[in-house]
Short mmCIF file of C-alpha atoms and ligand atoms in Angstrom, two decimals:
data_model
loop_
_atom_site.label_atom_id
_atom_site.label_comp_id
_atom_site.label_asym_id
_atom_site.label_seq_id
_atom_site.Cartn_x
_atom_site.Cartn_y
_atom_site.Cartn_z
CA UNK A 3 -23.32 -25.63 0.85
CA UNK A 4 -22.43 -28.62 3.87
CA UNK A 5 -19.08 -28.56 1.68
CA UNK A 6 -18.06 -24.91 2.30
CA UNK A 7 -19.35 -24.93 6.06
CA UNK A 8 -16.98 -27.54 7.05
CA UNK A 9 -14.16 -26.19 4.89
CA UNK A 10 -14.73 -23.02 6.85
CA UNK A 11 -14.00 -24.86 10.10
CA UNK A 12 -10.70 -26.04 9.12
CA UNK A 13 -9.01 -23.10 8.24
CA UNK A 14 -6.91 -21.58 10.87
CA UNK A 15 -8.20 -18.76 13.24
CA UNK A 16 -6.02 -16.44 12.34
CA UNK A 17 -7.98 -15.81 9.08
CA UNK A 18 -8.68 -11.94 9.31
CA UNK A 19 -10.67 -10.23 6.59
CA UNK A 20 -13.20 -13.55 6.36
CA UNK A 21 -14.37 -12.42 9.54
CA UNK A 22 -14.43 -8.41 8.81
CA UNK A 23 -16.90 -9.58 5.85
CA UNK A 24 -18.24 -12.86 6.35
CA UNK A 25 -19.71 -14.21 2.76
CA UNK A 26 -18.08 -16.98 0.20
CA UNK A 27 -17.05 -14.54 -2.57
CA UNK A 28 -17.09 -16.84 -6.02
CA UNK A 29 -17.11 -13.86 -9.07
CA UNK A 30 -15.36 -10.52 -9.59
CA UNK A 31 -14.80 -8.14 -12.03
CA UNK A 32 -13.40 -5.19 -11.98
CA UNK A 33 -14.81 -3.34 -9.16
CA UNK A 34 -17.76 -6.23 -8.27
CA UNK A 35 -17.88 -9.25 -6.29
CA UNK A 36 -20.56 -11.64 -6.26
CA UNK A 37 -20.91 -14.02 -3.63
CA UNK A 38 -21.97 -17.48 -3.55
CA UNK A 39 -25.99 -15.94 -2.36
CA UNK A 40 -25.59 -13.93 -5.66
CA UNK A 41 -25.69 -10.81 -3.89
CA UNK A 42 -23.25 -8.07 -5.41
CA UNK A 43 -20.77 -6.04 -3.69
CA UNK A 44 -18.72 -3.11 -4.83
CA UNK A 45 -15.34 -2.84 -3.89
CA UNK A 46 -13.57 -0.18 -2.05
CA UNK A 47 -10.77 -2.46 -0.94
CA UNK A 48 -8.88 -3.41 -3.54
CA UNK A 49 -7.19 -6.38 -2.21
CA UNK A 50 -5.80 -4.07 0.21
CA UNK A 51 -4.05 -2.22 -2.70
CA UNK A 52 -3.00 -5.83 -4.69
CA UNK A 53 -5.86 -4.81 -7.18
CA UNK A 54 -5.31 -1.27 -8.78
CA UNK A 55 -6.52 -2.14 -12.25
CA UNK A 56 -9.24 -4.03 -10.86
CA UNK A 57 -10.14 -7.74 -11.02
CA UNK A 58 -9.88 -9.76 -13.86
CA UNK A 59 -8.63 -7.26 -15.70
CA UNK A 60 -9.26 -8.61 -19.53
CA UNK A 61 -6.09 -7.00 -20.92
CA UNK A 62 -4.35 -8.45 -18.48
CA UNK A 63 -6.46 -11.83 -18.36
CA UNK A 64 -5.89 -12.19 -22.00
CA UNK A 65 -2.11 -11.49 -21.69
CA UNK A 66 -2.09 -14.33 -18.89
CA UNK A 67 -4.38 -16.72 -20.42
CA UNK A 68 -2.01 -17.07 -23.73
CA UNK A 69 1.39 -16.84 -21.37
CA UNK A 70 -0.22 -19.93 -20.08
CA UNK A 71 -1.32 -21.38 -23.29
CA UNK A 72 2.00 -20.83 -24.94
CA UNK A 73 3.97 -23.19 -22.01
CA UNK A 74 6.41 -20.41 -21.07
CA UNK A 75 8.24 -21.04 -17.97
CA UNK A 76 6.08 -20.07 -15.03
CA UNK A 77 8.60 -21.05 -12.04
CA UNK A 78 12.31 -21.06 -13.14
CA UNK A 79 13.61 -19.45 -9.65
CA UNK A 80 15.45 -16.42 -10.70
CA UNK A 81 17.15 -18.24 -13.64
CA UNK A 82 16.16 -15.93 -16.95
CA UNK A 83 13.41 -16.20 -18.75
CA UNK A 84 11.92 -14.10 -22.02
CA UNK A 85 9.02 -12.45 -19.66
CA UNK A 86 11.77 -11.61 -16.82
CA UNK A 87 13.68 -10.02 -19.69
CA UNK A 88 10.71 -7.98 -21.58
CA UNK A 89 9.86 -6.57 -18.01
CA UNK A 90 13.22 -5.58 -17.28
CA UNK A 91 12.99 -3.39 -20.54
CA UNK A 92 10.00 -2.54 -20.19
CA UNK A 93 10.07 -0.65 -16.69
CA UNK A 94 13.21 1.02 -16.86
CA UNK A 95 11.43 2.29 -20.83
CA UNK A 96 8.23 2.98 -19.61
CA UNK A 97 8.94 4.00 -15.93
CA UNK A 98 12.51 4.74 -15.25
CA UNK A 99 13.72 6.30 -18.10
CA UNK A 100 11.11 8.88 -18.34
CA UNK A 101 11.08 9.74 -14.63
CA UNK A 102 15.36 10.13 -14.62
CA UNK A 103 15.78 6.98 -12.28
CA UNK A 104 18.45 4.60 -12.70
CA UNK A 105 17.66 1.58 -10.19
CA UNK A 106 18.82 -1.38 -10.53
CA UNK A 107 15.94 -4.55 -9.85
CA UNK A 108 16.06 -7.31 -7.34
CA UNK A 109 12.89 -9.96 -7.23
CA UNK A 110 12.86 -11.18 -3.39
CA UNK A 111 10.52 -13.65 -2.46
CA UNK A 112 6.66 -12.44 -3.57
CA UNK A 113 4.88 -10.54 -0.70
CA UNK A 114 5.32 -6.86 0.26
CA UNK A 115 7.34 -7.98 3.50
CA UNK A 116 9.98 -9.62 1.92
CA UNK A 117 11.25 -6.91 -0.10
CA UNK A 118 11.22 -4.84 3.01
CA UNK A 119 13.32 -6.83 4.66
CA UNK A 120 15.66 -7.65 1.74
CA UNK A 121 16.11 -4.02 1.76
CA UNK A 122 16.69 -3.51 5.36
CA UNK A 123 19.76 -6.12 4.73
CA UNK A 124 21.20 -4.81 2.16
CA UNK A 125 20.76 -0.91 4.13
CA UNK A 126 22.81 -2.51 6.87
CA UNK A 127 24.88 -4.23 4.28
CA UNK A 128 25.81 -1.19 2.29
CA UNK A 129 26.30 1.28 5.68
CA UNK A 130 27.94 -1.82 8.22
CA UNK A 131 25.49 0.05 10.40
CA UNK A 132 22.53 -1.34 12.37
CA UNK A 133 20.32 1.10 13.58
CA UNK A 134 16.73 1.50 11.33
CA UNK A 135 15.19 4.54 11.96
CA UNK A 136 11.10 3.52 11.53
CA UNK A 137 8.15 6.32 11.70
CA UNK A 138 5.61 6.21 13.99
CA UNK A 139 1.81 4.96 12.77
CA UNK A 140 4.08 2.73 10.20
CA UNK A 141 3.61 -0.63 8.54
CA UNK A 142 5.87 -2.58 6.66
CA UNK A 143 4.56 -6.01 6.79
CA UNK A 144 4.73 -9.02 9.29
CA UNK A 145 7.76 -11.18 9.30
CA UNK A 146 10.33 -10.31 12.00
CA UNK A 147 12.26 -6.94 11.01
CA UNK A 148 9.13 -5.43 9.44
CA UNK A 149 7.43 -5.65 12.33
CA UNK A 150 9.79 -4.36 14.43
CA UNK A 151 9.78 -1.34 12.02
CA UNK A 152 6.10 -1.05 12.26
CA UNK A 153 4.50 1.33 14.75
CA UNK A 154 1.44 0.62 14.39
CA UNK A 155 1.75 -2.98 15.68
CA UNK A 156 3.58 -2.59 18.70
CA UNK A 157 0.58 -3.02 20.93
CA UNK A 158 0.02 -6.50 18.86
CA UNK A 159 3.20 -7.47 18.93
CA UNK A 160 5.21 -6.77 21.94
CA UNK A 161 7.36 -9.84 21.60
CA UNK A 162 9.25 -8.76 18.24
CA UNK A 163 12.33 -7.48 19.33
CA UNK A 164 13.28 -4.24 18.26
CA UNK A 165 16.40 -2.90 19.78
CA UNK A 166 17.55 -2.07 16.29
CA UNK A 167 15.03 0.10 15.63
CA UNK A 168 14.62 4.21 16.57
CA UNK A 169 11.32 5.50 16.11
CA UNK A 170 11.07 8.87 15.25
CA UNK A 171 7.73 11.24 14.43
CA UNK A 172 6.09 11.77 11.29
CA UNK A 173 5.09 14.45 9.79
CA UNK A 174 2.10 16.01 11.69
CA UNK A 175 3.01 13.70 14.50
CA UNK A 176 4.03 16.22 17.11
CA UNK A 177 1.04 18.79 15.70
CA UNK A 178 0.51 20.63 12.72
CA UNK A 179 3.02 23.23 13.65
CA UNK A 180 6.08 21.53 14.73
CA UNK A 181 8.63 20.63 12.19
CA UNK A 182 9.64 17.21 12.69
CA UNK A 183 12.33 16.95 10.74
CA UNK A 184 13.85 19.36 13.12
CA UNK A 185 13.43 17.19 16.25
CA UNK A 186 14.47 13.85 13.83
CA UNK A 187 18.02 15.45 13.06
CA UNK A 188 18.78 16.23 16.30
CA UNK A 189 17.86 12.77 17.54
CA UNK A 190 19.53 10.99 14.99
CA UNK A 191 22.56 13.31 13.80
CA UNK A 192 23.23 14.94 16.98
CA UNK A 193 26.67 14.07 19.24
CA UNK A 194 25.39 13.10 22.75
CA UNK A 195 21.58 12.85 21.52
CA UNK A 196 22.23 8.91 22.68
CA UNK A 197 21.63 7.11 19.21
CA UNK A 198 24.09 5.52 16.82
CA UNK A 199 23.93 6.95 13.02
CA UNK A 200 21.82 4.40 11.63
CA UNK A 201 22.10 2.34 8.00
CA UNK A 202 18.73 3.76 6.64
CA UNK A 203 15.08 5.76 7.27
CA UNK A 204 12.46 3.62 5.80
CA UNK A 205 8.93 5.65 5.30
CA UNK A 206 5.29 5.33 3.49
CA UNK A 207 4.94 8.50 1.69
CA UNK A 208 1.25 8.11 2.59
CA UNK A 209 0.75 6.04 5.92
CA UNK A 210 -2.04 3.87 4.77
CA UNK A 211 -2.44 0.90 7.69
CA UNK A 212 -1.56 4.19 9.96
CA UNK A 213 -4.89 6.05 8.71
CA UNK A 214 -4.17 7.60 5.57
CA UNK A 215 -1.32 10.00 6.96
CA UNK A 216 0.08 12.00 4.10
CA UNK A 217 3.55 13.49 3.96
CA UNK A 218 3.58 16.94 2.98
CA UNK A 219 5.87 17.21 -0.08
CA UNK A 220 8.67 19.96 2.03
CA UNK A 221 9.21 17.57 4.86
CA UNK A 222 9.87 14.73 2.09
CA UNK A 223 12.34 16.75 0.76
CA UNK A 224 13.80 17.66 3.91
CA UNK A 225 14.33 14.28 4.95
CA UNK A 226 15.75 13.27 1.96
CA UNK A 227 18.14 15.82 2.21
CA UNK A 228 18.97 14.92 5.83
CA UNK A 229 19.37 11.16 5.08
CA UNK A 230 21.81 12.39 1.78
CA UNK A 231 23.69 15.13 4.06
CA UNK A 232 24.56 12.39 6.89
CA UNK A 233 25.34 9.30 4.70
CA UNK A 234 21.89 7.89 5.36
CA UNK A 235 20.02 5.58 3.08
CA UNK A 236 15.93 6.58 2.48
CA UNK A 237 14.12 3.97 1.53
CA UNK A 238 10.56 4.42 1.02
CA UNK A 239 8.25 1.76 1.14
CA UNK A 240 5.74 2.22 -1.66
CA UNK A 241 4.16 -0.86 -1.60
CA UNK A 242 0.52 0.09 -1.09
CA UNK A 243 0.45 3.68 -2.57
CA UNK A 244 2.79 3.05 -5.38
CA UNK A 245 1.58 1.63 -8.82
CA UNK A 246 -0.60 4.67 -9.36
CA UNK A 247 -2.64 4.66 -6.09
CA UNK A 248 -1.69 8.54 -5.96
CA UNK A 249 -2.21 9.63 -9.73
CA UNK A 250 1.80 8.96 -10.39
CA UNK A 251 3.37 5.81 -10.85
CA UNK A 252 5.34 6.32 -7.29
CA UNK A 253 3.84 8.32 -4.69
CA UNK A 254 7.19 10.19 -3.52
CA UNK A 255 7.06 11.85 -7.43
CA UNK A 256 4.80 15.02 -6.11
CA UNK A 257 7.62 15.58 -3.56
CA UNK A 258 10.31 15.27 -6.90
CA UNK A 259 12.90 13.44 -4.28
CA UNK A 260 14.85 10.07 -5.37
CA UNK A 261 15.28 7.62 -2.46
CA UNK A 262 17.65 5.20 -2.41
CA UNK A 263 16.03 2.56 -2.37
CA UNK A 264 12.23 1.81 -3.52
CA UNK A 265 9.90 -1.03 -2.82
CA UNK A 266 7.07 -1.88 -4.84
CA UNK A 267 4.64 -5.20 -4.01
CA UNK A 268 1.08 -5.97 -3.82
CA UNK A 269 -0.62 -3.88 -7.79
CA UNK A 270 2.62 -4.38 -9.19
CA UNK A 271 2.26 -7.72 -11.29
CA UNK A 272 -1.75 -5.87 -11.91
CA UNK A 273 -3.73 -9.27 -11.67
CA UNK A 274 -3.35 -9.70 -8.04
CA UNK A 275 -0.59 -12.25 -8.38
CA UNK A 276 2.48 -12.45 -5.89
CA UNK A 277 5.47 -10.42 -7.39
CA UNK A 278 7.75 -7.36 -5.14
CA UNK A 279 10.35 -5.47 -6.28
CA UNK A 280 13.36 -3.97 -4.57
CA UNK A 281 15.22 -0.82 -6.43
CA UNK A 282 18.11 0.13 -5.76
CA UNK A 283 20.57 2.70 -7.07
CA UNK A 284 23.27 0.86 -8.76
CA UNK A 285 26.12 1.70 -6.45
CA UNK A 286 24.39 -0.09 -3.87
CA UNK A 287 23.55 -3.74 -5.65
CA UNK A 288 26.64 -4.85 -3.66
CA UNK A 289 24.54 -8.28 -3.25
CA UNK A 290 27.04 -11.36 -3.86
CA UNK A 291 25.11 -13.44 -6.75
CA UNK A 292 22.53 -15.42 -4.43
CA UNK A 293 23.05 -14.22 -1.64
CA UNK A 294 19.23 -13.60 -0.99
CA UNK A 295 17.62 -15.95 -2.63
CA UNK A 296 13.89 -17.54 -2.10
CA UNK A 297 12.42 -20.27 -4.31
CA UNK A 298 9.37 -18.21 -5.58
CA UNK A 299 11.26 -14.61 -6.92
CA UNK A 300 10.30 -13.35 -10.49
CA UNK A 301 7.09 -15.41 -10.93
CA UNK A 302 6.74 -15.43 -14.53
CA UNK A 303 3.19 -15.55 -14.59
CA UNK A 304 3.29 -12.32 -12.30
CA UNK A 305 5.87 -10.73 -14.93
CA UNK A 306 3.21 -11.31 -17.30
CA UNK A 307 0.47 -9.35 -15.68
CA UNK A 308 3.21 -6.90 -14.41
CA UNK A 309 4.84 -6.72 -18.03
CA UNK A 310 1.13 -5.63 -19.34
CA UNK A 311 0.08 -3.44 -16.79
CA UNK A 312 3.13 -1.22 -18.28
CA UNK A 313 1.05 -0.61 -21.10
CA UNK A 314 -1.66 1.60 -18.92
CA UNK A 315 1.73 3.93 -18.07
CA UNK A 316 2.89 4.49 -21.72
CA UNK A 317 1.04 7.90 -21.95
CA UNK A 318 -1.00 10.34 -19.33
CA UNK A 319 -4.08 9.11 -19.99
CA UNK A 320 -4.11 6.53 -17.33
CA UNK A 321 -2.61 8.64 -14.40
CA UNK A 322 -5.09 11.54 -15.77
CA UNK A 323 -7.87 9.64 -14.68
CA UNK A 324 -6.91 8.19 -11.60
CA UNK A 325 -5.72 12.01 -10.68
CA UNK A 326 -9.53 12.98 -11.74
CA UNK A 327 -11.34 10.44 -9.94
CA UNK A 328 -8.99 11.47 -6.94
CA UNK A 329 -9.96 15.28 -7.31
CA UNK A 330 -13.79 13.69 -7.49
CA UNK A 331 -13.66 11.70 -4.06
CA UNK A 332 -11.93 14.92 -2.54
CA UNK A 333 -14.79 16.69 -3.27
CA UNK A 334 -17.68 14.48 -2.31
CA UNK A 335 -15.46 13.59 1.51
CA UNK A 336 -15.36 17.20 1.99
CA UNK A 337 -18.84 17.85 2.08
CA UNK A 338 -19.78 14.73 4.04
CA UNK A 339 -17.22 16.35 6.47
CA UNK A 340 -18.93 19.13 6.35
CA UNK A 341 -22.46 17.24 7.00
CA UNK A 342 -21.53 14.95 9.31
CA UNK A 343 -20.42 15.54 12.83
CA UNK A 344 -19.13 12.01 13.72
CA UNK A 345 -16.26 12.77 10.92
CA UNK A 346 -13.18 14.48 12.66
CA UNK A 347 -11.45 14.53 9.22
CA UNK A 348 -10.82 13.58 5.43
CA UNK A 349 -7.47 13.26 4.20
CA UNK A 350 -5.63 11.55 1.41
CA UNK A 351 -4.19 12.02 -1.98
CA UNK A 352 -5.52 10.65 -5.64
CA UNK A 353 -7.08 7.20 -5.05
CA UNK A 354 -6.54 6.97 -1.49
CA UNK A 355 -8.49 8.19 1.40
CA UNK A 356 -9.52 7.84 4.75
CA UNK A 357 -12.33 9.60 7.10
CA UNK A 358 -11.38 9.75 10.32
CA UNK A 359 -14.63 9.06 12.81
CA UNK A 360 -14.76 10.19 16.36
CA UNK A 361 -14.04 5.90 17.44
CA UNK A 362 -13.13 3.02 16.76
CA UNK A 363 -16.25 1.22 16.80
CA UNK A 364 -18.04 4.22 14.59
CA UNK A 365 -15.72 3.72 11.94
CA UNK A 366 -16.30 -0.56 12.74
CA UNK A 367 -20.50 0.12 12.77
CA UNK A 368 -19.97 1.79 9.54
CA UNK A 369 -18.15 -0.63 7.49
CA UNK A 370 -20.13 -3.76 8.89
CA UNK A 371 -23.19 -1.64 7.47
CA UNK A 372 -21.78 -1.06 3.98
CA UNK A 373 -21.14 -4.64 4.12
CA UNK A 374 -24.49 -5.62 4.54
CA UNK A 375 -25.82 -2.98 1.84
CA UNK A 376 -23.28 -4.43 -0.64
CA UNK A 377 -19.94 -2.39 -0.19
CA UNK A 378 -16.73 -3.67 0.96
CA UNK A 379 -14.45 -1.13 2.72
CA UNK A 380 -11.70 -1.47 5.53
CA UNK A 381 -10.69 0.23 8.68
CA UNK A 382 -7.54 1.78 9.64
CA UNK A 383 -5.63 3.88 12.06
CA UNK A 384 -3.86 3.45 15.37
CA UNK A 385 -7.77 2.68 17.05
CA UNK A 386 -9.35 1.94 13.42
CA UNK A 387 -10.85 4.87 13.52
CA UNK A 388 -10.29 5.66 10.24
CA UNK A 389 -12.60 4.23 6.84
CA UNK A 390 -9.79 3.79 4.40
CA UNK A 391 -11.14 4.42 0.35
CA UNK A 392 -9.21 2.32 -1.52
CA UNK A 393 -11.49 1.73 -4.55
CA UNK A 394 -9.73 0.05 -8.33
CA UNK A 395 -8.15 2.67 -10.01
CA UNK A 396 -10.68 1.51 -13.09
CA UNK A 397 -13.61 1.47 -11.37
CA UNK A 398 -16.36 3.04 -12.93
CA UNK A 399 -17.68 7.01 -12.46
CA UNK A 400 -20.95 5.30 -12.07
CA UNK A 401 -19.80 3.12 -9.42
CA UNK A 402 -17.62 5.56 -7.39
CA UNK A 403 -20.68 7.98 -7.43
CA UNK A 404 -22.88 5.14 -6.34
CA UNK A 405 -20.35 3.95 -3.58
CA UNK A 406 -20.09 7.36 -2.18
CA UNK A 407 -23.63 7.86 -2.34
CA UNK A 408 -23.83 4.94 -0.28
CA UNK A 409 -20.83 5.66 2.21
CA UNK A 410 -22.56 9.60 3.03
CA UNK A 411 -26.28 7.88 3.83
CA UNK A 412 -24.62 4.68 5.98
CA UNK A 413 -22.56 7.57 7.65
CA UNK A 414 -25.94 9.38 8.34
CA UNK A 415 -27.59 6.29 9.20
CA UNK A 416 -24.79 5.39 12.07
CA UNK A 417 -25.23 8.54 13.14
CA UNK A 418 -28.87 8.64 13.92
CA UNK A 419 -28.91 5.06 14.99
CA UNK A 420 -26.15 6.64 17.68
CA UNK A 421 -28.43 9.58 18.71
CA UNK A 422 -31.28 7.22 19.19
CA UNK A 423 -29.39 4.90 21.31
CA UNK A 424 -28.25 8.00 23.76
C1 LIG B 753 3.21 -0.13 3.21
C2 LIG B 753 3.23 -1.63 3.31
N1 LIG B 753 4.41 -2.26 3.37
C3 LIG B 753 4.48 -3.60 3.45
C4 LIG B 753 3.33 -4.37 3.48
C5 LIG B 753 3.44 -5.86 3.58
O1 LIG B 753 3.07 -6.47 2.39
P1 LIG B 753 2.64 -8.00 2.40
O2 LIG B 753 1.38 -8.09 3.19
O3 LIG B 753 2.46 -8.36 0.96
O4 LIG B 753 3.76 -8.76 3.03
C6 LIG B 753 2.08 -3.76 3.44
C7 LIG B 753 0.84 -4.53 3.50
O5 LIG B 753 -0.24 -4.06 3.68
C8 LIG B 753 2.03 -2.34 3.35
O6 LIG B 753 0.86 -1.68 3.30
#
């Protein structure tokens, strides 16, 4: 117990979620963690999206485990390898193909930022153009150029330099009944309107860090047609909604559009393991070989998982359910909105979702409560005002009752504790 205490002390500061729940997690399965006080916790976090099918997964565990045994490569750069290969197939069999895409795949380095800005590169590579047009509310990660692309840090981060970088509104931004898309054409494509034509737009279909803003399917269209009409690359960023967050494999399919580019991180290699992908269409792998390189792209070991998790995309079944539990949190957020007067408003789409409390620190009260009754859930939104759902895709009906069981009475609870403090 001394042990961990002192451990605790040595790590950095800048540690983030330790502090938003502050226990020493040592067991998890599926949607459970157990900490080191044996008390249980369900999960509505999801690694922040890394864990879609859930920790230790045993299809995937098993997979892993005998990838391990059998002394396969694990690190081998981006030199070839038999798992590397058998994913390649696999996604363009079991995802491409069927879905009429023909990207080609680059591995960048492992996190979710690095394939955002290996695609921001090659945008200004492809276009010799500069400009980025970002949304506001975005994020797309934490090295330099994703931040600067990332309205919802610029409070945080005032010191990234962003001169590249035109932030326009997204949908809903300017109110429910103005068109953005409108306003974003003239900005952009306009003579005289004071910006350059830039290389790309990058977007989240659903803002997720931003507090669960969804696109409606006509404006994703629209600016897909835009981007296409003035030589514009769209590259959507579909690192946390992607991988079946939505009830599709990629969360831009409901709008039926094909970006240019696509970027896919954090559930991809399904175990929680470091892998991202950058898609491209063909015509714009212009990349010289190495050319952006990184020592840890195309993990085998996250092939593995990612190569397996296929499997759970070979037929309906899989995006069925996720579409069914989606229709089932819908139902059960509406009628706490309807209950509860601290909630302003539910939105989301399939497995994601966010209620949107009147403040910050009501949405903060209520997920330090659900914390100490067992239930791990984040905040989001511009003043984290928002309780962002983000349960596994597998977790249980049993457990997503209980959890939003238990989210409507701490909601209740943080309500009357409010009243009694007025
Ligand atoms: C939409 C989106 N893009 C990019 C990132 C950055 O990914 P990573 O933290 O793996 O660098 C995140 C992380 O939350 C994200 O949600």
């Amino acid at each position: 117990m001394n042990k961990i205490k002192l451990n605790k002390t040595r790590e950095s500061n800048v540690s983030g979620y330790s502090k938003s729940f502050p226990t020493t997690f040592k067991y998890a399965k599926n949607d459970i963690l157990i900490d080191d006080k044996d008390k249980e916790y369900l999960d509505f976090f999801s690694g922040a999206g890394a864990l879609n099918y859930g920790h230790n997964n045993d299809i995937l565990k098993e997979a892993i485990v005998n990838f391990l045994k059998s002394d396969a490569p694990v690190h081998c750069l981006d030199m070839d390898s038999v798992i590397k290969l058998n994913f390649l197939n696999k996604i363009t069999e079991v995802i491409l193909k069927p879905r009429g895409f023909d990207y080609k795949i680059q591995f960048p380095s492992p996190s979710g930022t690095n394939a955002v800005e290996a695609a921001i590169k090659l945008a200004r590579k492809v276009t010799k153009r500069k400009k980025i047009v970002a949304f506001t509310h975005s994020f797309h990660g934490m090295t330099a150029t994703s931040l600067a692309i990332s309205g919802s840090q610029e409070m945080r981060h005032q010191d990234i330099p962003s001169q590249d970088i035109i932030f326009q509104p997204f949908d809903g931004f300017l109110g429910e009944n103005t068109n953005t898309i409108e306003y974003i054409s003239k900005m952009i494509a306009t003579n005289g309107s004071g910006n350059q034509l830039p290389a790309a737009i990058i977007l989240e279909t659903i803002q997720a860090e931003g507090g669960i803003k969804v696109a409606n399917e006509k404006w994703l269209q629209e600016l897909q047609h835009f981007a296409n009409e003035n030589g514009i690359l769209l590259i959507v960023d579909d690192i946390q909604v992607g991988c079946g967050r939505t009830g599709n494999f990629f969360s831009f399919e409901r709008a039926g559009i094909t970006p240019d580019i696509v970027l896919l991180s954090k559930s991809i290699s399904g175990f929680g393991l470091p892998l991202s992908l950058v898609l491209m269409k063909p015509e714009l792998d212009i990349w010289k070989p190495g050319e952006h390189n990184g020592t840890f792209r195309a993990n085998n070991l996250s092939l593995c998982g990612a190569t397996k998790a296929l499997d759970y995309w070979e037929d309906e079944t899989f995006s069925n359910n996720v579409k069914a539990k989606g229709e089932f949190i819908e139902k059960a957020l509406k009628k706490i909105h309807e209950n509860s007067e601290n909630v302003l408003d539910v939105r989301g789409l399939g497995m994601i979702w966010g209620i949107e409390f009147v403040s910050g620190e009501m949405a903060k009260k209520v997920s330090k409560t659900l914390f100490e009754q067992g239930m791990i859930i984040e905040t989001c939104g511009n003043m984290g005002q928002v309780i962002k759902l983000l349960p596994p895709l597998t977790i249980t009906k049993s457990n997503l009752t209980k959890g939003l069981e238990k989210l409507q009475s701490v909601i209740h609870q943080v309500r009357e504790e409010e009243i009694l403090t007025y």
